[in-house]
Amino acid sequence: MASHAANLWVLLGLGLAGIFLMTKRLKKTIKADFGAFIQKLELLPPPQPAPPKAPHPLTGLNFAVSDVFDIEGYVTGFGHPDWFRTHEPSTRTSPVVLALVEGGATCIGKTVVDELAYSIHGENKHYSTPTNPAAPARIPGGSSSGAAVAVAADFVDFSLGIDTLGGIRVPAAFCGVIGFRPSYGVISNTGIIPVSSSLDTVGLFAKDPSTLRRVGLVLLQLPFSVQRNPKQILLADDCFELLKIPKDRISQVVTNSTEKHFGRQVLKHENLEKYFSSKVPSLKEFYSQKINGDSKISSLTLLANVAQILQRYEFKCTHGEWIHSEKPVLDSAISAQINETLDMTDKEIEICKLVRTEMRLAVNNLLKDDGILVIPTTAYPPPKLGSKEIFSDDYQNRSFSLLSIASISGCCQVTLPLGYHDKCPVSVSFIARHGGDRFLLDTVQTVYSSLQEHADTVAKSKLSPNAVKQEHSAEAVKEKGNQAYKDKQWQKAIGFYTEAIKLSDNNATYYSNRAAAYLELGSFLQAETDCTKAISLDKKNVKAYLRRGTAREMLGYYKEAIEDFSYALVLEPTNKRAALSADRLRKVFQ
């Protein structure tokens, strides 16, 4: 009996020892600062101005900067000890950092970046990989890994990084924070080590949209302007097909939030592959020789290749001599890319730059001043630490197909967290035209809370796979109806819209579209009924009010028609059709 008790104590002791060792090992793995910082420092803001002058706009906020920003008296390390060893302390502080400090914020340190800020993974063998607070067993994303982790772990209110081909957007997505890549060229790159001069953009991470907007307006130095709501929110359907998680987990959240704030009529669908194929002809001009006549390669894949080649070419032009002379020890994957011989002629590089020009024009024409493009930020959830998945062709192609859209066009993009799927952070990205930074920040401020609410609802939803399939089928049938309508096949369009309604009877757009076809056939009672149903489902459906107003006018219900046109004008004050129709009826019948 005594022997049995002694054995139990031995086993218990071994168990406790195991727990102690496991805890000790975990503490070694996860540092107190999550490995985010490479150097602590303190840059204090100037004293507050005396009343009645307003206080500094960033008073009370603290921030960190990626180790690519110069700070006077400190060596800018660029993610590599050999760079740190071979360079002198900076003699000036980056103007961007100075602007934030002078704006009232306190800088508390420099954060880890990938080796030479080159990759999008966030792993750095020299300084260790920062721990992803949202998913500790998974990579944090790069290149500005430490800056994202510092915000995600709540050490700072915001942080600065650099985005070349996703250096802000990927870690924001993987760590579950907000990431903002401003329009190319709107923030000075002075005092920052370049990676790729034609792609680099100063970006920032924030834990909430108010901080993002507050800091963004200081960085962008934008004058006050009246806030505008988007008139179209474009879901890039083919981009959502790249996702390795269920696409409804993201698209449904955006759809629900858009309906709540702006009405379903604002929501549109776009196929970027087809759009870029027709609007960016130099993509295929450049690759016609490289792909051996294979015309099946997508324009998004071509765009990803152009972006990676530009990055590699410009990086080698800037840092090739230092790498050749110092021969730094680099991660094998980065070394292979940097040292790979680029078989590129000057003409081919020029065509790459032409792609950039055409892309900016194409995206600006697509979005105009009041459009938002919605895409997934990344195709994959954050891969596990040490995973070889990040080097696969599929991971690379899907990732850079999405990331290169804003990088090449120079447009602004915000990455927004949408909770979790299978314990991994989920995100979505909003893109606005080049120069539409304030419009984008205002839109994010408007919809952020709603996105979080709907993300939580969708994550907990028990919507059956069959119901999801029905919604997809209904949307496909509606598109057929739209095409029939464009072809002036009114009866055929009605048939398709009716089929869509049978599959999903709570969609206001289907009823409103069918009403439009009924109007073309002179079936005014049916049109009025459909519009009334559409309005009951979506009280902000401007088109339904306009179409019901038209139907009621034709039926002789002039007072009701005026009310419909007037209400459409309340929802959309610049709608000329509503204004003209209401004025015309008032003059004639009042």
mmCIF file of N, CA and C in Angstrom, residues 329-420:
data_model
loop_
_atom_site.group_PDB
_atom_site.id
_atom_site.type_symbol
_atom_site.label_atom_id
_atom_site.label_comp_id
_atom_site.label_asym_id
_atom_site.label_seq_id
_atom_site.Cartn_x
_atom_site.Cartn_y
_atom_site.Cartn_z
ATOM 1 N N VAL A 329 24.036 36.934 -44.787
ATOM 2 C CA VAL A 329 23.373 35.629 -44.701
ATOM 3 C C VAL A 329 21.869 35.864 -44.767
ATOM 4 N N LEU A 330 21.234 35.370 -45.833
ATOM 5 C CA LEU A 330 19.815 35.617 -46.053
ATOM 6 C C LEU A 330 19.025 34.317 -46.002
ATOM 7 N N ASP A 331 17.764 34.434 -45.664
ATOM 8 C CA ASP A 331 16.852 33.297 -45.778
ATOM 9 C C ASP A 331 16.919 32.769 -47.198
ATOM 10 N N SER A 332 16.906 31.448 -47.337
ATOM 11 C CA SER A 332 17.112 30.827 -48.653
ATOM 12 C C SER A 332 16.089 31.283 -49.684
ATOM 13 N N ALA A 333 14.839 31.435 -49.273
ATOM 14 C CA ALA A 333 13.795 31.831 -50.226
ATOM 15 C C ALA A 333 14.026 33.262 -50.711
ATOM 16 N N ILE A 334 14.396 34.160 -49.780
ATOM 17 C CA ILE A 334 14.655 35.551 -50.158
ATOM 18 C C ILE A 334 15.919 35.627 -51.013
ATOM 19 N N SER A 335 16.930 34.878 -50.604
ATOM 20 C CA SER A 335 18.186 34.873 -51.354
ATOM 21 C C SER A 335 17.972 34.400 -52.788
ATOM 22 N N ALA A 336 17.150 33.366 -52.959
ATOM 23 C CA ALA A 336 16.903 32.826 -54.297
ATOM 24 C C ALA A 336 16.269 33.873 -55.198
ATOM 25 N N GLN A 337 15.319 34.643 -54.640
ATOM 26 C CA GLN A 337 14.652 35.676 -55.442
ATOM 27 C C GLN A 337 15.587 36.840 -55.756
ATOM 28 N N ILE A 338 16.327 37.289 -54.746
ATOM 29 C CA ILE A 338 17.187 38.447 -54.933
ATOM 30 C C ILE A 338 18.348 38.136 -55.888
ATOM 31 N N ASN A 339 18.901 36.923 -55.755
ATOM 32 C CA ASN A 339 20.073 36.569 -56.544
ATOM 33 C C ASN A 339 19.735 35.970 -57.902
ATOM 34 N N GLU A 340 18.450 35.671 -58.116
ATOM 35 C CA GLU A 340 18.054 35.113 -59.410
ATOM 36 C C GLU A 340 18.319 36.142 -60.515
ATOM 37 N N THR A 341 18.884 35.652 -61.609
ATOM 38 C CA THR A 341 19.167 36.540 -62.729
ATOM 39 C C THR A 341 17.862 36.954 -63.399
ATOM 40 N N LEU A 342 17.670 38.248 -63.536
ATOM 41 C CA LEU A 342 16.462 38.759 -64.184
ATOM 42 C C LEU A 342 16.727 38.924 -65.678
ATOM 43 N N ASP A 343 16.124 38.033 -66.451
ATOM 44 C CA ASP A 343 16.306 38.089 -67.900
ATOM 45 C C ASP A 343 15.314 39.099 -68.474
ATOM 46 N N MET A 344 15.597 40.371 -68.229
ATOM 47 C CA MET A 344 14.666 41.429 -68.606
ATOM 48 C C MET A 344 15.375 42.475 -69.456
ATOM 49 N N THR A 345 14.758 42.843 -70.555
ATOM 50 C CA THR A 345 15.289 43.935 -71.372
ATOM 51 C C THR A 345 14.740 45.256 -70.849
ATOM 52 N N ASP A 346 15.371 46.346 -71.249
ATOM 53 C CA ASP A 346 14.886 47.670 -70.845
ATOM 54 C C ASP A 346 13.461 47.890 -71.341
ATOM 55 N N LYS A 347 13.178 47.365 -72.540
ATOM 56 C CA LYS A 347 11.833 47.533 -73.095
ATOM 57 C C LYS A 347 10.787 46.832 -72.244
ATOM 58 N N GLU A 348 11.146 45.639 -71.760
ATOM 59 C CA GLU A 348 10.198 44.881 -70.932
ATOM 60 C C GLU A 348 9.937 45.589 -69.600
ATOM 61 N N ILE A 349 10.971 46.192 -69.033
ATOM 62 C CA ILE A 349 10.783 46.958 -67.803
ATOM 63 C C ILE A 349 9.888 48.159 -68.071
ATOM 64 N N GLU A 350 10.072 48.793 -69.214
ATOM 65 C CA GLU A 350 9.233 49.936 -69.576
ATOM 66 C C GLU A 350 7.776 49.519 -69.735
ATOM 67 N N ILE A 351 7.560 48.322 -70.296
ATOM 68 C CA ILE A 351 6.180 47.837 -70.448
ATOM 69 C C ILE A 351 5.580 47.539 -69.073
ATOM 70 N N CYS A 352 6.407 47.045 -68.147
ATOM 71 C CA CYS A 352 5.936 46.839 -66.762
ATOM 72 C C CYS A 352 5.441 48.162 -66.184
ATOM 73 N N LYS A 353 6.171 49.211 -66.436
ATOM 74 C CA LYS A 353 5.783 50.532 -65.931
ATOM 75 C C LYS A 353 4.538 51.050 -66.646
ATOM 76 N N LEU A 354 4.380 50.653 -67.914
ATOM 77 C CA LEU A 354 3.171 51.028 -68.650
ATOM 78 C C LEU A 354 1.951 50.330 -68.055
ATOM 79 N N VAL A 355 2.141 49.082 -67.608
ATOM 80 C CA VAL A 355 1.060 48.349 -66.926
ATOM 81 C C VAL A 355 0.582 49.164 -65.732
ATOM 82 N N ARG A 356 1.541 49.734 -64.987
ATOM 83 C CA ARG A 356 1.197 50.534 -63.803
ATOM 84 C C ARG A 356 0.328 51.727 -64.178
ATOM 85 N N THR A 357 0.701 52.397 -65.242
ATOM 86 C CA THR A 357 -0.072 53.570 -65.686
ATOM 87 C C THR A 357 -1.472 53.170 -66.114
ATOM 88 N N GLU A 358 -1.571 52.099 -66.902
ATOM 89 C CA GLU A 358 -2.877 51.636 -67.385
ATOM 90 C C GLU A 358 -3.747 51.124 -66.245
ATOM 91 N N MET A 359 -3.122 50.483 -65.255
ATOM 92 C CA MET A 359 -3.879 49.965 -64.119
ATOM 93 C C MET A 359 -4.499 51.096 -63.307
ATOM 94 N N ARG A 360 -3.746 52.159 -63.078
ATOM 95 C CA ARG A 360 -4.306 53.275 -62.301
ATOM 96 C C ARG A 360 -5.515 53.863 -63.021
ATOM 97 N N LEU A 361 -5.379 54.048 -64.331
ATOM 98 C CA LEU A 361 -6.477 54.593 -65.119
ATOM 99 C C LEU A 361 -7.676 53.650 -65.095
ATOM 100 N N ALA A 362 -7.415 52.342 -65.208
ATOM 101 C CA ALA A 362 -8.493 51.346 -65.235
ATOM 102 C C ALA A 362 -9.267 51.328 -63.916
ATOM 103 N N VAL A 363 -8.542 51.318 -62.789
ATOM 104 C CA VAL A 363 -9.213 51.271 -61.478
ATOM 105 C C VAL A 363 -9.934 52.587 -61.208
ATOM 106 N N ASN A 364 -9.309 53.702 -61.568
ATOM 107 C CA ASN A 364 -9.968 55.001 -61.380
ATOM 108 C C ASN A 364 -11.246 55.110 -62.195
ATOM 109 N N ASN A 365 -11.236 54.599 -63.429
ATOM 110 C CA ASN A 365 -12.434 54.628 -64.270
ATOM 111 C C ASN A 365 -13.518 53.688 -63.735
ATOM 112 N N LEU A 366 -13.093 52.592 -63.140
ATOM 113 C CA LEU A 366 -14.057 51.638 -62.580
ATOM 114 C C LEU A 366 -14.752 52.215 -61.350
ATOM 115 N N LEU A 367 -13.991 52.853 -60.478
ATOM 116 C CA LEU A 367 -14.528 53.310 -59.191
ATOM 117 C C LEU A 367 -15.001 54.761 -59.204
ATOM 118 N N LYS A 368 -14.407 55.564 -60.094
ATOM 119 C CA LYS A 368 -14.722 56.996 -60.146
ATOM 120 C C LYS A 368 -14.545 57.610 -58.751
ATOM 121 N N ASP A 369 -15.285 58.663 -58.423
ATOM 122 C CA ASP A 369 -15.076 59.336 -57.143
ATOM 123 C C ASP A 369 -15.878 58.730 -55.999
ATOM 124 N N ASP A 370 -16.826 57.852 -56.328
ATOM 125 C CA ASP A 370 -17.762 57.417 -55.287
ATOM 126 C C ASP A 370 -17.933 55.903 -55.217
ATOM 127 N N GLY A 371 -16.918 55.153 -55.701
ATOM 128 C CA GLY A 371 -17.015 53.698 -55.682
ATOM 129 C C GLY A 371 -16.008 53.063 -54.747
ATOM 130 N N ILE A 372 -16.386 51.910 -54.201
ATOM 131 C CA ILE A 372 -15.519 51.101 -53.349
ATOM 132 C C ILE A 372 -15.447 49.702 -53.958
ATOM 133 N N LEU A 373 -14.236 49.210 -54.151
ATOM 134 C CA LEU A 373 -14.028 47.837 -54.626
ATOM 135 C C LEU A 373 -13.759 46.956 -53.422
ATOM 136 N N VAL A 374 -14.453 45.820 -53.356
ATOM 137 C CA VAL A 374 -14.314 44.911 -52.213
ATOM 138 C C VAL A 374 -13.646 43.622 -52.678
ATOM 139 N N ILE A 375 -12.524 43.270 -52.051
ATOM 140 C CA ILE A 375 -11.822 42.026 -52.355
ATOM 141 C C ILE A 375 -11.367 41.379 -51.048
ATOM 142 N N PRO A 376 -11.066 40.076 -51.066
ATOM 143 C CA PRO A 376 -10.408 39.487 -49.892
ATOM 144 C C PRO A 376 -8.998 40.076 -49.790
ATOM 145 N N THR A 377 -8.495 40.248 -48.586
ATOM 146 C CA THR A 377 -7.119 40.746 -48.441
ATOM 147 C C THR A 377 -6.128 39.668 -48.834
ATOM 148 N N THR A 378 -6.327 38.483 -48.296
ATOM 149 C CA THR A 378 -5.470 37.341 -48.591
ATOM 150 C C THR A 378 -6.355 36.148 -48.939
ATOM 151 N N ALA A 379 -5.827 35.241 -49.734
ATOM 152 C CA ALA A 379 -6.602 34.059 -50.125
ATOM 153 C C ALA A 379 -6.575 32.998 -49.036
ATOM 154 N N TYR A 380 -5.452 32.872 -48.378
ATOM 155 C CA TYR A 380 -5.255 31.843 -47.355
ATOM 156 C C TYR A 380 -5.411 32.428 -45.959
ATOM 157 N N PRO A 381 -5.856 31.627 -44.985
ATOM 158 C CA PRO A 381 -5.716 32.037 -43.582
ATOM 159 C C PRO A 381 -4.230 32.023 -43.244
ATOM 160 N N PRO A 382 -3.810 32.643 -42.135
ATOM 161 C CA PRO A 382 -2.378 32.661 -41.813
ATOM 162 C C PRO A 382 -1.807 31.240 -41.684
ATOM 163 N N PRO A 383 -0.784 30.903 -42.459
ATOM 164 C CA PRO A 383 -0.191 29.564 -42.371
ATOM 165 C C PRO A 383 0.511 29.347 -41.033
ATOM 166 N N LYS A 384 0.725 28.088 -40.691
ATOM 167 C CA LYS A 384 1.402 27.752 -39.443
ATOM 168 C C LYS A 384 2.877 28.140 -39.521
ATOM 169 N N LEU A 385 3.453 28.433 -38.362
ATOM 170 C CA LEU A 385 4.875 28.765 -38.291
ATOM 171 C C LEU A 385 5.703 27.623 -38.871
ATOM 172 N N GLY A 386 6.657 27.968 -39.714
ATOM 173 C CA GLY A 386 7.514 26.947 -40.311
ATOM 174 C C GLY A 386 6.891 26.182 -41.450
ATOM 175 N N SER A 387 5.662 26.550 -41.823
ATOM 176 C CA SER A 387 4.972 25.824 -42.890
ATOM 177 C C SER A 387 5.632 26.083 -44.243
ATOM 178 N N LYS A 388 5.700 25.025 -45.068
ATOM 179 C CA LYS A 388 6.237 25.176 -46.425
ATOM 180 C C LYS A 388 5.165 25.676 -47.396
ATOM 181 N N GLU A 389 3.938 25.757 -46.889
ATOM 182 C CA GLU A 389 2.810 26.214 -47.704
ATOM 183 C C GLU A 389 3.072 27.582 -48.317
ATOM 184 N N ILE A 390 3.765 28.443 -47.576
ATOM 185 C CA ILE A 390 3.986 29.810 -48.039
ATOM 186 C C ILE A 390 4.870 29.878 -49.277
ATOM 187 N N PHE A 391 5.595 28.796 -49.563
ATOM 188 C CA PHE A 391 6.473 28.791 -50.739
ATOM 189 C C PHE A 391 5.839 28.113 -51.947
ATOM 190 N N SER A 392 4.627 27.590 -51.781
ATOM 191 C CA SER A 392 3.972 26.892 -52.897
ATOM 192 C C SER A 392 3.537 27.888 -53.966
ATOM 193 N N ASP A 393 3.496 27.425 -55.199
ATOM 194 C CA ASP A 393 3.064 28.288 -56.306
ATOM 195 C C ASP A 393 1.636 28.769 -56.102
ATOM 196 N N ASP A 394 0.774 27.884 -55.576
ATOM 197 C CA ASP A 394 -0.627 28.260 -55.390
ATOM 198 C C ASP A 394 -0.754 29.392 -54.380
ATOM 199 N N TYR A 395 -0.032 29.277 -53.255
ATOM 200 C CA TYR A 395 -0.084 30.324 -52.227
ATOM 201 C C TYR A 395 0.428 31.648 -52.789
ATOM 202 N N GLN A 396 1.544 31.595 -53.484
ATOM 203 C CA GLN A 396 2.135 32.804 -54.051
ATOM 204 C C GLN A 396 1.215 33.440 -55.095
ATOM 205 N N ASN A 397 0.691 32.632 -56.012
ATOM 206 C CA ASN A 397 -0.153 33.172 -57.089
ATOM 207 C C ASN A 397 -1.427 33.797 -56.549
ATOM 208 N N ARG A 398 -2.101 33.093 -55.647
ATOM 209 C CA ARG A 398 -3.350 33.615 -55.086
ATOM 210 C C ARG A 398 -3.089 34.887 -54.277
ATOM 211 N N SER A 399 -2.028 34.861 -53.472
ATOM 212 C CA SER A 399 -1.733 36.013 -52.616
ATOM 213 C C SER A 399 -1.442 37.253 -53.444
ATOM 214 N N PHE A 400 -0.508 37.130 -54.380
ATOM 215 C CA PHE A 400 -0.082 38.313 -55.126
ATOM 216 C C PHE A 400 -1.100 38.744 -56.176
ATOM 217 N N SER A 401 -1.983 37.837 -56.593
ATOM 218 C CA SER A 401 -3.067 38.249 -57.490
ATOM 219 C C SER A 401 -3.961 39.273 -56.809
ATOM 220 N N LEU A 402 -4.184 39.100 -55.507
ATOM 221 C CA LEU A 402 -5.012 40.031 -54.745
ATOM 222 C C LEU A 402 -4.231 41.276 -54.341
ATOM 223 N N LEU A 403 -3.001 41.086 -53.882
ATOM 224 C CA LEU A 403 -2.214 42.195 -53.347
ATOM 225 C C LEU A 403 -1.741 43.162 -54.429
ATOM 226 N N SER A 404 -1.548 42.653 -55.657
ATOM 227 C CA SER A 404 -0.967 43.492 -56.707
ATOM 228 C C SER A 404 -1.952 44.519 -57.255
ATOM 229 N N ILE A 405 -3.246 44.351 -57.011
ATOM 230 C CA ILE A 405 -4.243 45.288 -57.561
ATOM 231 C C ILE A 405 -3.951 46.712 -57.089
ATOM 232 N N ALA A 406 -3.834 46.892 -55.765
ATOM 233 C CA ALA A 406 -3.546 48.228 -55.234
ATOM 234 C C ALA A 406 -2.083 48.601 -55.416
ATOM 235 N N SER A 407 -1.181 47.621 -55.299
ATOM 236 C CA SER A 407 0.248 47.925 -55.430
ATOM 237 C C SER A 407 0.568 48.496 -56.805
ATOM 238 N N ILE A 408 0.048 47.885 -57.859
ATOM 239 C CA ILE A 408 0.351 48.338 -59.213
ATOM 240 C C ILE A 408 -0.459 49.585 -59.582
ATOM 241 N N SER A 409 -1.717 49.637 -59.202
ATOM 242 C CA SER A 409 -2.549 50.798 -59.568
ATOM 243 C C SER A 409 -2.234 52.022 -58.726
ATOM 244 N N GLY A 410 -1.624 51.807 -57.553
ATOM 245 C CA GLY A 410 -1.334 52.925 -56.658
ATOM 246 C C GLY A 410 -2.549 53.421 -55.907
ATOM 247 N N CYS A 411 -3.653 52.682 -55.958
ATOM 248 C CA CYS A 411 -4.872 53.101 -55.266
ATOM 249 C C CYS A 411 -4.766 52.810 -53.768
ATOM 250 N N CYS A 412 -5.644 53.425 -52.980
ATOM 251 C CA CYS A 412 -5.611 53.219 -51.535
ATOM 252 C C CYS A 412 -6.464 52.014 -51.140
ATOM 253 N N GLN A 413 -6.038 51.325 -50.080
ATOM 254 C CA GLN A 413 -6.720 50.104 -49.641
ATOM 255 C C GLN A 413 -6.688 50.015 -48.124
ATOM 256 N N VAL A 414 -7.815 49.606 -47.544
ATOM 257 C CA VAL A 414 -7.895 49.367 -46.104
ATOM 258 C C VAL A 414 -8.260 47.913 -45.865
ATOM 259 N N THR A 415 -7.519 47.263 -44.980
ATOM 260 C CA THR A 415 -7.810 45.893 -44.555
ATOM 261 C C THR A 415 -8.580 45.945 -43.240
ATOM 262 N N LEU A 416 -9.715 45.260 -43.190
ATOM 263 C CA LEU A 416 -10.592 45.310 -42.018
ATOM 264 C C LEU A 416 -10.811 43.912 -41.448
ATOM 265 N N PRO A 417 -10.612 43.734 -40.146
ATOM 266 C CA PRO A 417 -10.830 42.415 -39.532
ATOM 267 C C PRO A 417 -12.315 42.076 -39.465
ATOM 268 N N LEU A 418 -12.633 40.793 -39.673
ATOM 269 C CA LEU A 418 -14.031 40.326 -39.608
ATOM 270 C C LEU A 418 -14.147 39.095 -38.708
ATOM 271 N N GLY A 419 -13.483 39.132 -37.560
ATOM 272 C CA GLY A 419 -13.602 38.017 -36.632
ATOM 273 C C GLY A 419 -12.732 36.840 -37.038
ATOM 274 N N TYR A 420 -13.247 35.632 -36.770
ATOM 275 C CA TYR A 420 -12.449 34.420 -36.964
ATOM 276 C C TYR A 420 -13.223 33.362 -37.755
#
